[in-house]
Structures are given as C-alpha cells and as structure tokens.
Amino acid sequence: MNIRALIAEDEVILSLTLQKMLEKLWPELVLCSVVENGVEAVREALHHAPDILFLDIKMPGKTGLEVAQELAEEWPENRAFPLIVYVTAYDEFAIQAFEHSASDYVLKPVSEERLSKTVQRLQMRLTDQSQSGTELERVLGQLRSLMPDHMTASGSAVHKPLHMIRAAVGNQIRMIPVEDVLYFEATDKYINVVTKEHSSLIRSSLRELLPQIDSDVFWQIHRSTVVNSKKILAAHKDESGKMTLKLRDSDDKLTVSRVYSHLFRQM
C-alpha cells in the first residue's frame, strides 16, 4: 500500500528542500499535494485523506495548529486520522509540547539527519496496527495542551477584561453586557453576539475576543463558537458520538467539536 503525504509550507525553498529530502529518505512515499497556506491544507487534506501531514506552524490563512484543529473537527469517522509532523522555526513553547505528545516536529532549516529520525518514527507508527485507532485522540490531547487561557496570538497575557460589548445596529450602537451573552459565533470577519433578546454582529475575531473574556465562564466548544457556560442547560451525545448543547432561554442547539468534548465528560 502506498503511503501518501501532504506538505503545507509557504516558504518555497524550504518546501522544495523538504520534498527532495523525503524523496531521498523515503522513496516509496507519495506526495499527493503540496500547498502554501493553511486554508488549502485543510481543503486538500479532506479531499486526498493523506496518511501524513507536514504542517508549517506559521503560514498564511491558518496556522499549522489551526489546520490540525479544523481537521480534527471535520475528519470523517470512517477514515484513519493522519500522522502530523509540525515544521517550526523557533516557538520553544510548541517544541516542549511536541516532546510530550504523539506528534513529531522538525526545525527550520530542516536537516537530513533530523528528518531521517522523523521518517523512521513515522514508518514505525504506520506499521504498528495497534496505533491506528488512537491517532485522533493523540492529536486532540495535544491541541488541548496547546491552548493556554487568556493569551493573545503573540503570547502576551491580557489584563483588561471586557464588560460591555458595543455592536452597531443600523445608525445605533447597541450596548450588550457580557454576562447577557448566550454565545459568540464567528462568521468570516465578524462575530455574531447572541443574547436572549437578539443577535448582533461585531467586527472582530475569536482570537481577539478570547483573551478579553473570562475563560471560567465562556468556554470555547468549537473553532467558531464560544458559549456562556452559565447558560448551558444540558449536553447531549447521540449514537454517533456527536455532542450538542441545549441552552437556557434559547432554542438554538450548539455543536461541540471533538477538540472540546472533554469539557463535558462529567455532565
């Protein structure tokens, strides 16, 4: 059986170097796709279902971690989740986490000696049939460990909590107390702020919003959804394992992704 891999790397020279090294170290490996940004990485991975992903940590569109998170949420139940190798230039925090997780990593500039060790580990894991059903759980565990609370994208803590949300509604500004919010839902460049009475759009992203709200109260349950935990009435899991939340004061049902399902194990 052919082993297939996808490379997501926005630096052309590094991408070509990685391809040539893999061709030398693992001639049987088939590259099913090479892309330059995270958005294409998600699309191509879902289309080709490769066995291995080489993901640049910092690339346009989505980071390597964001790609892994979206794939973990969207990956079909009947397919084995791919092994992930992160490619990083520095990011000591990420490297420490990778050392204690199932995923591998290689440092830029990629050395043949280091990549050779990665190839050997990948080959061993692919031939170990007992590991085939646990890769997704490993990736989910790693993603959870790499999600610090109240941190910005730059890694700096934010100390100014958000108490009031200002949302433009026509020619008016709607003032929304944060405690009244049922949930936040990201839509492209906007966030839909949903309360018992109404919903309003604000021009922001979850990455900007999350450091400003209390993570003990507002729980991220999906890459695009953050819910007020005080408004949760029940969590329901269907026969396929998919989980949804029922809220107080709302008929909306919110989907909980695989990455965040651990938050409701005791519910």
PDB file of C-alpha atoms in Angstrom:
ATOM      1  CA  MET A   1       0.000   0.000   0.000  1.00  0.00           C
ATOM      2  CA  ASN A   2       1.315   3.438  -0.930  1.00  0.00           C
ATOM      3  CA  ILE A   3       1.832   5.882   1.940  1.00  0.00           C
ATOM      4  CA  ARG A   4       0.713   9.371   0.943  1.00  0.00           C
ATOM      5  CA  ALA A   5       1.744  12.711   2.403  1.00  0.00           C
ATOM      6  CA  LEU A   6       0.758  16.364   2.151  1.00  0.00           C
ATOM      7  CA  ILE A   7       3.166  19.274   2.669  1.00  0.00           C
ATOM      8  CA  ALA A   8       1.866  22.694   3.751  1.00  0.00           C
ATOM      9  CA  GLU A   9       4.712  25.220   3.713  1.00  0.00           C
ATOM     10  CA  ASP A  10       4.651  28.818   2.451  1.00  0.00           C
ATOM     11  CA  GLU A  11       8.434  29.140   2.030  1.00  0.00           C
ATOM     12  CA  VAL A  12       9.070  27.800  -1.477  1.00  0.00           C
ATOM     13  CA  ILE A  13      12.746  26.963  -0.986  1.00  0.00           C
ATOM     14  CA  LEU A  14      12.077  25.128   2.258  1.00  0.00           C
ATOM     15  CA  SER A  15       9.176  23.265   0.687  1.00  0.00           C
ATOM     16  CA  LEU A  16      11.349  22.112  -2.216  1.00  0.00           C
ATOM     17  CA  THR A  17      14.143  21.128   0.191  1.00  0.00           C
ATOM     18  CA  LEU A  18      11.722  19.082   2.259  1.00  0.00           C
ATOM     19  CA  GLN A  19      10.377  17.364  -0.869  1.00  0.00           C
ATOM     20  CA  LYS A  20      13.878  16.437  -2.080  1.00  0.00           C
ATOM     21  CA  MET A  21      14.934  15.118   1.322  1.00  0.00           C
ATOM     22  CA  LEU A  22      11.808  12.996   1.624  1.00  0.00           C
ATOM     23  CA  GLU A  23      12.347  11.628  -1.873  1.00  0.00           C
ATOM     24  CA  LYS A  24      15.850  10.548  -0.827  1.00  0.00           C
ATOM     25  CA  LEU A  25      14.992   9.243   2.658  1.00  0.00           C
ATOM     26  CA  TRP A  26      11.642   7.657   1.775  1.00  0.00           C
ATOM     27  CA  PRO A  27      11.451   6.909  -1.983  1.00  0.00           C
ATOM     28  CA  GLU A  28       8.177   4.995  -1.617  1.00  0.00           C
ATOM     29  CA  LEU A  29       6.371   7.988  -0.082  1.00  0.00           C
ATOM     30  CA  VAL A  30       3.864   9.598  -2.458  1.00  0.00           C
ATOM     31  CA  LEU A  31       3.270  13.352  -2.194  1.00  0.00           C
ATOM     32  CA  CYS A  32      -0.405  13.767  -3.008  1.00  0.00           C
ATOM     33  CA  SER A  33      -0.396  17.546  -2.536  1.00  0.00           C
ATOM     34  CA  VAL A  34       1.923  20.489  -1.774  1.00  0.00           C
ATOM     35  CA  VAL A  35       0.248  23.735  -0.683  1.00  0.00           C
ATOM     36  CA  GLU A  36       1.367  27.150   0.556  1.00  0.00           C
ATOM     37  CA  ASN A  37      -1.288  28.120   3.109  1.00  0.00           C
ATOM     38  CA  GLY A  38      -3.481  26.690   5.831  1.00  0.00           C
ATOM     39  CA  VAL A  39      -6.780  27.081   4.012  1.00  0.00           C
ATOM     40  CA  GLU A  40      -5.546  24.967   1.096  1.00  0.00           C
ATOM     41  CA  ALA A  41      -4.057  22.482   3.555  1.00  0.00           C
ATOM     42  CA  VAL A  42      -7.472  21.810   5.110  1.00  0.00           C
ATOM     43  CA  ARG A  43      -9.195  21.518   1.742  1.00  0.00           C
ATOM     44  CA  GLU A  44      -6.575  19.236   0.202  1.00  0.00           C
ATOM     45  CA  ALA A  45      -6.259  17.055   3.298  1.00  0.00           C
ATOM     46  CA  LEU A  46     -10.009  16.438   3.425  1.00  0.00           C
ATOM     47  CA  HIS A  47     -10.005  15.695  -0.312  1.00  0.00           C
ATOM     48  CA  HIS A  48      -6.969  13.385  -0.504  1.00  0.00           C
ATOM     49  CA  ALA A  49      -7.049  11.889   3.034  1.00  0.00           C
ATOM     50  CA  PRO A  50      -3.233  11.506   3.244  1.00  0.00           C
ATOM     51  CA  ASP A  51      -1.514   9.295   5.786  1.00  0.00           C
ATOM     52  CA  ILE A  52       0.940  12.018   6.879  1.00  0.00           C
ATOM     53  CA  LEU A  53       0.752  15.819   7.120  1.00  0.00           C
ATOM     54  CA  PHE A  54       3.803  18.075   7.219  1.00  0.00           C
ATOM     55  CA  LEU A  55       2.417  21.361   8.565  1.00  0.00           C
ATOM     56  CA  ASP A  56       4.255  24.645   8.885  1.00  0.00           C
ATOM     57  CA  ILE A  57       3.437  26.190  12.267  1.00  0.00           C
ATOM     58  CA  LYS A  58       3.231  29.752  10.912  1.00  0.00           C
ATOM     59  CA  MET A  59       1.747  30.139   7.453  1.00  0.00           C
ATOM     60  CA  PRO A  60      -0.897  32.348   5.759  1.00  0.00           C
ATOM     61  CA  GLY A  61      -4.604  31.636   6.139  1.00  0.00           C
ATOM     62  CA  LYS A  62      -4.376  29.251   9.085  1.00  0.00           C
ATOM     63  CA  THR A  63      -1.520  28.178  11.323  1.00  0.00           C
ATOM     64  CA  GLY A  64      -0.463  24.556  11.471  1.00  0.00           C
ATOM     65  CA  LEU A  65      -2.258  24.175  14.795  1.00  0.00           C
ATOM     66  CA  GLU A  66      -5.440  25.717  13.376  1.00  0.00           C
ATOM     67  CA  VAL A  67      -5.253  23.315  10.439  1.00  0.00           C
ATOM     68  CA  ALA A  68      -4.904  20.374  12.831  1.00  0.00           C
ATOM     69  CA  GLN A  69      -7.840  21.615  14.890  1.00  0.00           C
ATOM     70  CA  GLU A  70     -10.154  22.037  11.905  1.00  0.00           C
ATOM     71  CA  LEU A  71      -9.200  18.634  10.527  1.00  0.00           C
ATOM     72  CA  ALA A  72      -9.784  17.042  13.936  1.00  0.00           C
ATOM     73  CA  GLU A  73     -13.294  18.513  13.901  1.00  0.00           C
ATOM     74  CA  GLU A  74     -14.128  17.688  10.291  1.00  0.00           C
ATOM     75  CA  TRP A  75     -12.326  14.366   9.712  1.00  0.00           C
ATOM     76  CA  PRO A  76     -14.716  11.575   8.633  1.00  0.00           C
ATOM     77  CA  GLU A  77     -15.391   8.887  11.227  1.00  0.00           C
ATOM     78  CA  ASN A  78     -14.569   6.058   8.818  1.00  0.00           C
ATOM     79  CA  ARG A  79     -11.057   7.301   7.950  1.00  0.00           C
ATOM     80  CA  ALA A  80      -7.874   6.898   9.966  1.00  0.00           C
ATOM     81  CA  PHE A  81      -6.595  10.291  11.089  1.00  0.00           C
ATOM     82  CA  PRO A  82      -3.203  11.196   9.550  1.00  0.00           C
ATOM     83  CA  LEU A  83       0.067  11.416  11.441  1.00  0.00           C
ATOM     84  CA  ILE A  84       1.141  15.046  11.848  1.00  0.00           C
ATOM     85  CA  VAL A  85       4.657  16.463  11.654  1.00  0.00           C
ATOM     86  CA  TYR A  86       4.952  20.156  12.533  1.00  0.00           C
ATOM     87  CA  VAL A  87       7.621  22.280  10.864  1.00  0.00           C
ATOM     88  CA  THR A  88       8.736  25.208  13.033  1.00  0.00           C
ATOM     89  CA  ALA A  89      11.474  27.832  13.087  1.00  0.00           C
ATOM     90  CA  TYR A  90      11.540  28.527  16.840  1.00  0.00           C
ATOM     91  CA  ASP A  91       8.469  28.515  19.138  1.00  0.00           C
ATOM     92  CA  GLU A  92      10.017  26.874  22.200  1.00  0.00           C
ATOM     93  CA  PHE A  93       6.610  26.518  23.828  1.00  0.00           C
ATOM     94  CA  ALA A  94       5.351  24.392  20.945  1.00  0.00           C
ATOM     95  CA  ILE A  95       8.502  22.292  20.840  1.00  0.00           C
ATOM     96  CA  GLN A  96       8.196  21.430  24.532  1.00  0.00           C
ATOM     97  CA  ALA A  97       4.602  20.391  23.988  1.00  0.00           C
ATOM     98  CA  PHE A  98       5.542  18.273  20.971  1.00  0.00           C
ATOM     99  CA  GLU A  99       8.204  16.489  23.034  1.00  0.00           C
ATOM    100  CA  HIS A 100       5.453  15.216  25.332  1.00  0.00           C
ATOM    101  CA  SER A 101       2.910  14.372  22.650  1.00  0.00           C
ATOM    102  CA  ALA A 102       2.427  11.852  19.889  1.00  0.00           C
ATOM    103  CA  SER A 103       3.147  14.296  17.071  1.00  0.00           C
ATOM    104  CA  ASP A 104       6.627  14.885  15.727  1.00  0.00           C
ATOM    105  CA  TYR A 105       8.311  18.097  14.654  1.00  0.00           C
ATOM    106  CA  VAL A 106      11.282  19.257  12.608  1.00  0.00           C
ATOM    107  CA  LEU A 107      13.121  22.542  12.979  1.00  0.00           C
ATOM    108  CA  LYS A 108      13.868  25.001  10.198  1.00  0.00           C
ATOM    109  CA  PRO A 109      16.185  24.810   8.389  1.00  0.00           C
ATOM    110  CA  VAL A 110      15.387  21.129   8.020  1.00  0.00           C
ATOM    111  CA  SER A 111      18.417  18.856   8.412  1.00  0.00           C
ATOM    112  CA  GLU A 112      18.592  15.465   6.738  1.00  0.00           C
ATOM    113  CA  GLU A 113      19.747  13.822   9.973  1.00  0.00           C
ATOM    114  CA  ARG A 114      16.741  15.121  11.948  1.00  0.00           C
ATOM    115  CA  LEU A 115      14.280  14.342   9.159  1.00  0.00           C
ATOM    116  CA  SER A 116      15.687  10.821   8.901  1.00  0.00           C
ATOM    117  CA  LYS A 117      14.763  10.194  12.551  1.00  0.00           C
ATOM    118  CA  THR A 118      11.281  11.569  11.909  1.00  0.00           C
ATOM    119  CA  VAL A 119      10.869   9.272   8.901  1.00  0.00           C
ATOM    120  CA  GLN A 120      11.892   6.249  10.976  1.00  0.00           C
ATOM    121  CA  ARG A 121       9.376   7.119  13.691  1.00  0.00           C
ATOM    122  CA  LEU A 122       6.619   7.636  11.130  1.00  0.00           C
ATOM    123  CA  GLN A 123       7.339   4.311   9.470  1.00  0.00           C
ATOM    124  CA  MET A 124       7.236   2.509  12.825  1.00  0.00           C
ATOM    125  CA  ARG A 125       3.924   4.099  13.772  1.00  0.00           C
ATOM    126  CA  LEU A 126       2.368   3.319  10.395  1.00  0.00           C
ATOM    127  CA  THR A 127       3.284  -0.350  10.698  1.00  0.00           C
ATOM    128  CA  ASP A 128       2.004  -0.606  14.280  1.00  0.00           C
ATOM    129  CA  GLN A 129      -1.614  -1.661  13.735  1.00  0.00           C
ATOM    130  CA  SER A 130      -2.441  -1.149  17.409  1.00  0.00           C
ATOM    131  CA  GLN A 131      -1.919   2.597  16.955  1.00  0.00           C
ATOM    132  CA  SER A 132      -4.287   3.044  14.021  1.00  0.00           C
ATOM    133  CA  GLY A 133      -7.365   3.956  16.048  1.00  0.00           C
ATOM    134  CA  THR A 134      -5.705   6.266  18.576  1.00  0.00           C
ATOM    135  CA  GLU A 135      -4.044   8.931  16.427  1.00  0.00           C
ATOM    136  CA  LEU A 136      -7.027  11.284  16.530  1.00  0.00           C
ATOM    137  CA  GLU A 137      -7.124  11.083  20.331  1.00  0.00           C
ATOM    138  CA  ARG A 138      -3.410  11.883  20.476  1.00  0.00           C
ATOM    139  CA  VAL A 139      -3.878  14.930  18.270  1.00  0.00           C
ATOM    140  CA  LEU A 140      -6.893  16.078  20.283  1.00  0.00           C
ATOM    141  CA  GLY A 141      -4.895  15.771  23.502  1.00  0.00           C
ATOM    142  CA  GLN A 142      -2.050  17.762  22.031  1.00  0.00           C
ATOM    143  CA  LEU A 143      -4.322  20.510  20.746  1.00  0.00           C
ATOM    144  CA  ARG A 144      -5.887  20.829  24.194  1.00  0.00           C
ATOM    145  CA  SER A 145      -2.446  21.122  25.788  1.00  0.00           C
ATOM    146  CA  LEU A 146      -1.508  23.892  23.335  1.00  0.00           C
ATOM    147  CA  MET A 147      -4.474  26.132  24.159  1.00  0.00           C
ATOM    148  CA  PRO A 148      -3.439  28.401  27.048  1.00  0.00           C
ATOM    149  CA  ASP A 149      -6.129  30.555  28.609  1.00  0.00           C
ATOM    150  CA  HIS A 150      -6.165  34.350  28.250  1.00  0.00           C
ATOM    151  CA  MET A 151      -3.304  34.525  25.767  1.00  0.00           C
ATOM    152  CA  THR A 152      -3.125  36.566  22.612  1.00  0.00           C
ATOM    153  CA  ALA A 153      -1.688  35.280  19.327  1.00  0.00           C
ATOM    154  CA  SER A 154       1.631  36.880  20.320  1.00  0.00           C
ATOM    155  CA  GLY A 155       1.650  35.006  23.625  1.00  0.00           C
ATOM    156  CA  SER A 156       1.145  38.043  25.874  1.00  0.00           C
ATOM    157  CA  ALA A 157      -1.353  37.916  28.678  1.00  0.00           C
ATOM    158  CA  VAL A 158      -4.234  40.404  28.550  1.00  0.00           C
ATOM    159  CA  HIS A 159      -5.328  42.020  31.813  1.00  0.00           C
ATOM    160  CA  LYS A 160      -8.242  44.209  30.654  1.00  0.00           C
ATOM    161  CA  PRO A 161     -11.466  42.185  30.890  1.00  0.00           C
ATOM    162  CA  LEU A 162     -14.344  43.048  28.597  1.00  0.00           C
ATOM    163  CA  HIS A 163     -17.536  44.022  30.440  1.00  0.00           C
ATOM    164  CA  MET A 164     -19.596  45.696  27.728  1.00  0.00           C
ATOM    165  CA  ILE A 165     -19.864  44.945  24.018  1.00  0.00           C
ATOM    166  CA  ARG A 166     -20.645  47.753  21.588  1.00  0.00           C
ATOM    167  CA  ALA A 167     -22.422  46.494  18.479  1.00  0.00           C
ATOM    168  CA  ALA A 168     -23.532  48.679  15.582  1.00  0.00           C
ATOM    169  CA  VAL A 169     -27.186  48.160  14.590  1.00  0.00           C
ATOM    170  CA  GLY A 170     -28.069  50.490  11.728  1.00  0.00           C
ATOM    171  CA  ASN A 171     -27.387  54.013  12.945  1.00  0.00           C
ATOM    172  CA  GLN A 172     -27.406  52.980  16.601  1.00  0.00           C
ATOM    173  CA  ILE A 173     -24.898  51.428  18.964  1.00  0.00           C
ATOM    174  CA  ARG A 174     -26.273  48.519  20.992  1.00  0.00           C
ATOM    175  CA  MET A 175     -24.682  48.135  24.435  1.00  0.00           C
ATOM    176  CA  ILE A 176     -24.556  44.460  25.463  1.00  0.00           C
ATOM    177  CA  PRO A 177     -23.384  43.405  28.945  1.00  0.00           C
ATOM    178  CA  VAL A 178     -21.040  40.441  28.548  1.00  0.00           C
ATOM    179  CA  GLU A 179     -22.929  38.415  31.172  1.00  0.00           C
ATOM    180  CA  ASP A 180     -26.071  38.595  28.973  1.00  0.00           C
ATOM    181  CA  VAL A 181     -24.376  36.841  26.061  1.00  0.00           C
ATOM    182  CA  LEU A 182     -25.550  33.289  25.396  1.00  0.00           C
ATOM    183  CA  TYR A 183     -22.800  32.550  22.891  1.00  0.00           C
ATOM    184  CA  PHE A 184     -20.416  34.052  20.363  1.00  0.00           C
ATOM    185  CA  GLU A 185     -20.277  32.629  16.834  1.00  0.00           C
ATOM    186  CA  ALA A 186     -17.527  33.567  14.395  1.00  0.00           C
ATOM    187  CA  THR A 187     -18.525  34.240  10.772  1.00  0.00           C
ATOM    188  CA  ASP A 188     -15.636  35.269   8.500  1.00  0.00           C
ATOM    189  CA  LYS A 189     -14.527  38.747   9.676  1.00  0.00           C
ATOM    190  CA  TYR A 190     -17.370  39.135  12.155  1.00  0.00           C
ATOM    191  CA  ILE A 191     -18.650  37.621  15.390  1.00  0.00           C
ATOM    192  CA  ASN A 192     -22.350  37.080  15.947  1.00  0.00           C
ATOM    193  CA  VAL A 193     -23.152  38.037  19.552  1.00  0.00           C
ATOM    194  CA  VAL A 194     -26.292  36.146  20.606  1.00  0.00           C
ATOM    195  CA  THR A 195     -28.381  37.065  23.653  1.00  0.00           C
ATOM    196  CA  LYS A 196     -31.865  36.045  24.793  1.00  0.00           C
ATOM    197  CA  GLU A 197     -33.425  39.053  23.044  1.00  0.00           C
ATOM    198  CA  HIS A 198     -31.389  39.481  19.863  1.00  0.00           C
ATOM    199  CA  SER A 199     -28.209  38.808  17.898  1.00  0.00           C
ATOM    200  CA  SER A 200     -25.703  41.446  16.776  1.00  0.00           C
ATOM    201  CA  LEU A 201     -22.600  41.465  14.609  1.00  0.00           C
ATOM    202  CA  ILE A 202     -19.299  42.940  15.735  1.00  0.00           C
ATOM    203  CA  ARG A 203     -16.219  43.254  13.559  1.00  0.00           C
ATOM    204  CA  SER A 204     -13.714  41.094  15.399  1.00  0.00           C
ATOM    205  CA  SER A 205     -12.316  37.571  15.550  1.00  0.00           C
ATOM    206  CA  LEU A 206     -12.384  34.941  18.273  1.00  0.00           C
ATOM    207  CA  ARG A 207      -8.615  35.203  18.509  1.00  0.00           C
ATOM    208  CA  GLU A 208      -9.023  38.861  19.515  1.00  0.00           C
ATOM    209  CA  LEU A 209     -12.057  38.268  21.719  1.00  0.00           C
ATOM    210  CA  LEU A 210     -10.972  35.260  23.783  1.00  0.00           C
ATOM    211  CA  PRO A 211      -8.222  36.998  25.815  1.00  0.00           C
ATOM    212  CA  GLN A 212     -10.762  39.633  26.913  1.00  0.00           C
ATOM    213  CA  ILE A 213     -13.420  37.345  28.384  1.00  0.00           C
ATOM    214  CA  ASP A 214     -13.429  35.094  31.440  1.00  0.00           C
ATOM    215  CA  SER A 215     -12.454  31.574  30.353  1.00  0.00           C
ATOM    216  CA  ASP A 216     -14.029  30.144  33.525  1.00  0.00           C
ATOM    217  CA  VAL A 217     -17.404  31.379  32.267  1.00  0.00           C
ATOM    218  CA  PHE A 218     -17.027  31.438  28.493  1.00  0.00           C
ATOM    219  CA  TRP A 219     -15.986  28.090  27.061  1.00  0.00           C
ATOM    220  CA  GLN A 220     -14.839  27.547  23.519  1.00  0.00           C
ATOM    221  CA  ILE A 221     -16.714  24.490  22.221  1.00  0.00           C
ATOM    222  CA  HIS A 222     -15.840  24.728  18.529  1.00  0.00           C
ATOM    223  CA  ARG A 223     -13.295  26.633  16.475  1.00  0.00           C
ATOM    224  CA  SER A 224     -16.079  29.147  15.672  1.00  0.00           C
ATOM    225  CA  THR A 225     -18.198  29.029  18.856  1.00  0.00           C
ATOM    226  CA  VAL A 226     -17.774  30.229  22.444  1.00  0.00           C
ATOM    227  CA  VAL A 227     -20.637  29.620  24.891  1.00  0.00           C
ATOM    228  CA  ASN A 228     -21.560  31.159  28.227  1.00  0.00           C
ATOM    229  CA  SER A 229     -21.303  28.098  30.492  1.00  0.00           C
ATOM    230  CA  LYS A 230     -23.851  29.589  32.910  1.00  0.00           C
ATOM    231  CA  LYS A 231     -26.436  29.375  30.128  1.00  0.00           C
ATOM    232  CA  ILE A 232     -25.903  25.664  29.401  1.00  0.00           C
ATOM    233  CA  LEU A 233     -28.879  23.535  30.363  1.00  0.00           C
ATOM    234  CA  ALA A 234     -27.650  20.131  29.127  1.00  0.00           C
ATOM    235  CA  ALA A 235     -25.126  18.371  26.915  1.00  0.00           C
ATOM    236  CA  HIS A 236     -26.411  15.576  24.688  1.00  0.00           C
ATOM    237  CA  LYS A 237     -24.395  12.946  22.828  1.00  0.00           C
ATOM    238  CA  ASP A 238     -26.072  10.987  20.018  1.00  0.00           C
ATOM    239  CA  GLU A 239     -25.372   7.423  18.895  1.00  0.00           C
ATOM    240  CA  SER A 240     -22.581   8.530  16.566  1.00  0.00           C
ATOM    241  CA  GLY A 241     -20.803  10.348  19.407  1.00  0.00           C
ATOM    242  CA  LYS A 242     -21.638  13.876  18.238  1.00  0.00           C
ATOM    243  CA  MET A 243     -22.375  16.259  21.094  1.00  0.00           C
ATOM    244  CA  THR A 244     -24.768  19.224  21.170  1.00  0.00           C
ATOM    245  CA  LEU A 245     -25.669  21.725  23.885  1.00  0.00           C
ATOM    246  CA  LYS A 246     -29.127  22.886  24.908  1.00  0.00           C
ATOM    247  CA  LEU A 247     -29.205  26.409  26.344  1.00  0.00           C
ATOM    248  CA  ARG A 248     -31.461  28.209  28.760  1.00  0.00           C
ATOM    249  CA  ASP A 249     -33.559  30.964  27.156  1.00  0.00           C
ATOM    250  CA  SER A 250     -32.822  29.717  23.625  1.00  0.00           C
ATOM    251  CA  ASP A 251     -33.967  27.044  21.189  1.00  0.00           C
ATOM    252  CA  ASP A 252     -30.567  27.070  19.497  1.00  0.00           C
ATOM    253  CA  LYS A 253     -28.538  23.863  19.690  1.00  0.00           C
ATOM    254  CA  LEU A 254     -24.773  24.285  19.633  1.00  0.00           C
ATOM    255  CA  THR A 255     -22.394  21.674  18.267  1.00  0.00           C
ATOM    256  CA  VAL A 256     -19.416  20.673  20.416  1.00  0.00           C
ATOM    257  CA  SER A 257     -16.377  19.637  18.386  1.00  0.00           C
ATOM    258  CA  ARG A 258     -14.146  16.680  19.216  1.00  0.00           C
ATOM    259  CA  VAL A 259     -11.429  19.038  20.436  1.00  0.00           C
ATOM    260  CA  TYR A 260     -13.605  20.398  23.246  1.00  0.00           C
ATOM    261  CA  SER A 261     -15.834  17.425  24.089  1.00  0.00           C
ATOM    262  CA  HIS A 262     -13.706  16.673  27.173  1.00  0.00           C
ATOM    263  CA  LEU A 263     -15.217  19.739  28.873  1.00  0.00           C
ATOM    264  CA  PHE A 264     -18.491  17.854  29.318  1.00  0.00           C
ATOM    265  CA  ARG A 265     -17.345  14.436  30.477  1.00  0.00           C
ATOM    266  CA  GLN A 266     -18.782  14.996  33.952  1.00  0.00           C
ATOM    267  CA  MET A 267     -22.061  16.479  32.715  1.00  0.00           C
TER     268      MET A 267
END
